[in-house]
PDB file of C-alpha atoms in Angstrom:
ATOM      1  CA  MET A1111      11.537  -0.132  16.402  1.00  0.00           C
ATOM      2  CA  THR A1112       9.825  -2.398  18.382  1.00  0.00           C
ATOM      3  CA  SER A1113       7.964  -3.849  15.450  1.00  0.00           C
ATOM      4  CA  SER A1114      10.418  -5.182  12.900  1.00  0.00           C
ATOM      5  CA  VAL A1115       8.222  -4.729   9.979  1.00  0.00           C
ATOM      6  CA  PRO A1116       4.786  -3.143   9.243  1.00  0.00           C
ATOM      7  CA  GLU A1117       1.519  -5.613   9.627  1.00  0.00           C
ATOM      8  CA  LEU A1118      -0.340  -4.899   6.091  1.00  0.00           C
ATOM      9  CA  ARG A1119      -3.856  -5.225   5.348  1.00  0.00           C
ATOM     10  CA  LEU A1120      -5.114  -4.680   1.899  1.00  0.00           C
ATOM     11  CA  VAL A1121      -8.543  -3.708   0.561  1.00  0.00           C
ATOM     12  CA  ARG A1122      -9.407  -3.827  -2.971  1.00  0.00           C
ATOM     13  CA  SER A1123     -12.080  -1.897  -4.493  1.00  0.00           C
ATOM     14  CA  CYS A1124     -13.572  -1.611  -8.003  1.00  0.00           C
ATOM     15  CA  GLY A1125     -16.755  -1.385  -9.863  1.00  0.00           C
ATOM     16  CA  PRO A1126     -18.333  -1.564 -13.349  1.00  0.00           C
ATOM     17  CA  SER A1127     -17.567   2.213 -13.793  1.00  0.00           C
ATOM     18  CA  GLU A1128     -14.711   2.719 -11.774  1.00  0.00           C
ATOM     19  CA  PRO A1129     -11.062   1.611 -12.065  1.00  0.00           C
ATOM     20  CA  LEU A1130      -9.532  -0.555  -9.491  1.00  0.00           C
ATOM     21  CA  ARG A1131      -7.872   0.947  -6.390  1.00  0.00           C
ATOM     22  CA  ALA A1132      -6.101  -0.532  -3.320  1.00  0.00           C
ATOM     23  CA  THR A1133      -6.072   0.561   0.141  1.00  0.00           C
ATOM     24  CA  ILE A1134      -3.094  -0.418   2.368  1.00  0.00           C
ATOM     25  CA  THR A1135      -3.377  -0.461   5.996  1.00  0.00           C
ATOM     26  CA  ALA A1136       0.026  -0.776   7.937  1.00  0.00           C
ATOM     27  CA  VAL A1137      -0.011  -1.171  11.909  1.00  0.00           C
ATOM     28  CA  VAL A1138       3.235   0.199  13.122  1.00  0.00           C
ATOM     29  CA  PRO A1139       2.608   1.660  16.680  1.00  0.00           C
ATOM     30  CA  ASP A1140       5.991   3.293  17.174  1.00  0.00           C
ATOM     31  CA  ALA A1141       6.773   4.763  13.671  1.00  0.00           C
ATOM     32  CA  SER A1142       7.118   8.688  13.232  1.00  0.00           C
ATOM     33  CA  SER A1143       6.522   8.400   9.396  1.00  0.00           C
ATOM     34  CA  VAL A1144       5.402   5.836   6.819  1.00  0.00           C
ATOM     35  CA  GLU A1145       5.475   5.602   3.099  1.00  0.00           C
ATOM     36  CA  LEU A1146       3.948   3.560   0.448  1.00  0.00           C
ATOM     37  CA  SER A1147       5.515   2.864  -2.772  1.00  0.00           C
ATOM     38  CA  TRP A1148       4.520   0.816  -5.550  1.00  0.00           C
ATOM     39  CA  THR A1149       5.816  -0.423  -9.080  1.00  0.00           C
ATOM     40  CA  GLY A1150       3.939  -1.837 -12.001  1.00  0.00           C
ATOM     41  CA  PRO A1151       2.632  -0.312 -15.176  1.00  0.00           C
ATOM     42  CA  GLU A1152       2.765   2.884 -12.942  1.00  0.00           C
ATOM     43  CA  THR A1153       5.188   3.629 -10.407  1.00  0.00           C
ATOM     44  CA  GLY A1154       4.633   6.052  -7.641  1.00  0.00           C
ATOM     45  CA  ALA A1155       4.777   7.056  -3.947  1.00  0.00           C
ATOM     46  CA  ALA A1156       2.489   8.593  -1.308  1.00  0.00           C
ATOM     47  CA  PRO A1157       2.882   9.189   2.454  1.00  0.00           C
ATOM     48  CA  MET A1158       0.560   7.273   4.838  1.00  0.00           C
ATOM     49  CA  VAL A1159      -1.774   8.869   7.208  1.00  0.00           C
ATOM     50  CA  ARG A1160      -1.810   8.180  10.694  1.00  0.00           C
ATOM     51  CA  ALA A1161      -4.636   7.238  13.021  1.00  0.00           C
ATOM     52  CA  GLY A1162      -3.342   6.076  16.242  1.00  0.00           C
ATOM     53  CA  SER A1163      -0.831   3.185  15.344  1.00  0.00           C
ATOM     54  CA  THR A1164      -2.644   2.547  12.226  1.00  0.00           C
ATOM     55  CA  TRP A1165      -1.468   4.137   8.893  1.00  0.00           C
ATOM     56  CA  THR A1166      -3.421   4.117   5.782  1.00  0.00           C
ATOM     57  CA  ALA A1167      -2.750   5.057   1.934  1.00  0.00           C
ATOM     58  CA  SER A1168      -4.538   4.395  -1.287  1.00  0.00           C
ATOM     59  CA  PHE A1169      -3.017   3.667  -4.752  1.00  0.00           C
ATOM     60  CA  GLY A1170      -4.479   3.182  -8.219  1.00  0.00           C
ATOM     61  CA  ASP A1171      -6.561   3.963 -10.293  1.00  0.00           C
ATOM     62  CA  PHE A1172      -5.503   1.060 -12.470  1.00  0.00           C
ATOM     63  CA  THR A1173      -7.002   1.722 -15.713  1.00  0.00           C
ATOM     64  CA  ASP A1174      -5.177  -1.056 -17.682  1.00  0.00           C
ATOM     65  CA  PRO A1175      -7.529  -3.800 -17.064  1.00  0.00           C
ATOM     66  CA  GLY A1176      -4.822  -6.169 -16.622  1.00  0.00           C
ATOM     67  CA  PRO A1177      -4.010  -8.896 -15.609  1.00  0.00           C
ATOM     68  CA  TYR A1178      -0.564  -8.001 -14.070  1.00  0.00           C
ATOM     69  CA  GLU A1179       0.798  -7.450 -10.653  1.00  0.00           C
ATOM     70  CA  VAL A1180       1.573  -4.378  -8.685  1.00  0.00           C
ATOM     71  CA  THR A1181       4.594  -4.528  -6.107  1.00  0.00           C
ATOM     72  CA  TYR A1182       4.151  -2.324  -3.261  1.00  0.00           C
ATOM     73  CA  THR A1183       6.337  -1.651  -0.207  1.00  0.00           C
ATOM     74  CA  VAL A1184       5.571  -0.052   3.296  1.00  0.00           C
ATOM     75  CA  THR A1185       8.628   1.634   4.575  1.00  0.00           C
ATOM     76  CA  ALA A1186       8.320   2.894   8.280  1.00  0.00           C
ATOM     77  CA  ARG A1187      10.831   5.107  10.245  1.00  0.00           C
ATOM     78  CA  ASP A1188      10.753   6.010  13.950  1.00  0.00           C
ATOM     79  CA  ALA A1189      12.146   8.930  15.664  1.00  0.00           C
ATOM     80  CA  ALA A1190      15.602   7.389  16.143  1.00  0.00           C
ATOM     81  CA  GLY A1191      15.941   6.765  12.455  1.00  0.00           C
ATOM     82  CA  ASN A1192      15.548   3.094  12.220  1.00  0.00           C
ATOM     83  CA  VAL A1193      13.797   1.717   9.089  1.00  0.00           C
ATOM     84  CA  ALA A1194      11.675  -1.228   8.691  1.00  0.00           C
ATOM     85  CA  ALA A1195      10.008  -2.416   5.378  1.00  0.00           C
ATOM     86  CA  ARG A1196       7.589  -5.077   4.209  1.00  0.00           C
ATOM     87  CA  THR A1197       6.825  -5.847   0.638  1.00  0.00           C
ATOM     88  CA  ALA A1198       3.913  -7.578  -1.261  1.00  0.00           C
ATOM     89  CA  SER A1199       2.403  -8.031  -4.589  1.00  0.00           C
ATOM     90  CA  LEU A1200      -1.324  -7.264  -5.521  1.00  0.00           C
ATOM     91  CA  PRO A1201      -2.764  -9.086  -8.664  1.00  0.00           C
ATOM     92  CA  VAL A1202      -4.628  -6.649 -10.893  1.00  0.00           C
ATOM     93  CA  THR A1203      -7.471  -8.351 -12.812  1.00  0.00           C
ATOM     94  CA  PRO A1204     -10.387  -6.751 -14.848  1.00  0.00           C
ATOM     95  CA  CYS A1205     -13.146  -5.383 -12.500  1.00  0.00           C
ATOM     96  CA  PRO A1206     -16.324  -7.583 -12.894  1.00  0.00           C
ATOM     97  CA  GLY A1207     -18.950  -6.011 -14.940  1.00  0.00           C
TER      98      GLY A1207
END
């Protein structure tokens, strides 16, 4: 892959009557597939959806109000089978309200 690791963007959303969710956007122009995985009080994985060179997926709902951290990893693969990954953490704190 020409890009060694995905560039990540995180958008956190929550409100007084909804649990916290996080949306991860990864910019990986030459990937053929990208997966999001996470660990914390809950563990899971989901394929990311492609729009051009940008891949997006959401995870949550974090019903435990926290505080705690969720570690997430975005793993990208290209057509030749090369793999690149980036890991980051999301602090989960109670939603206001």
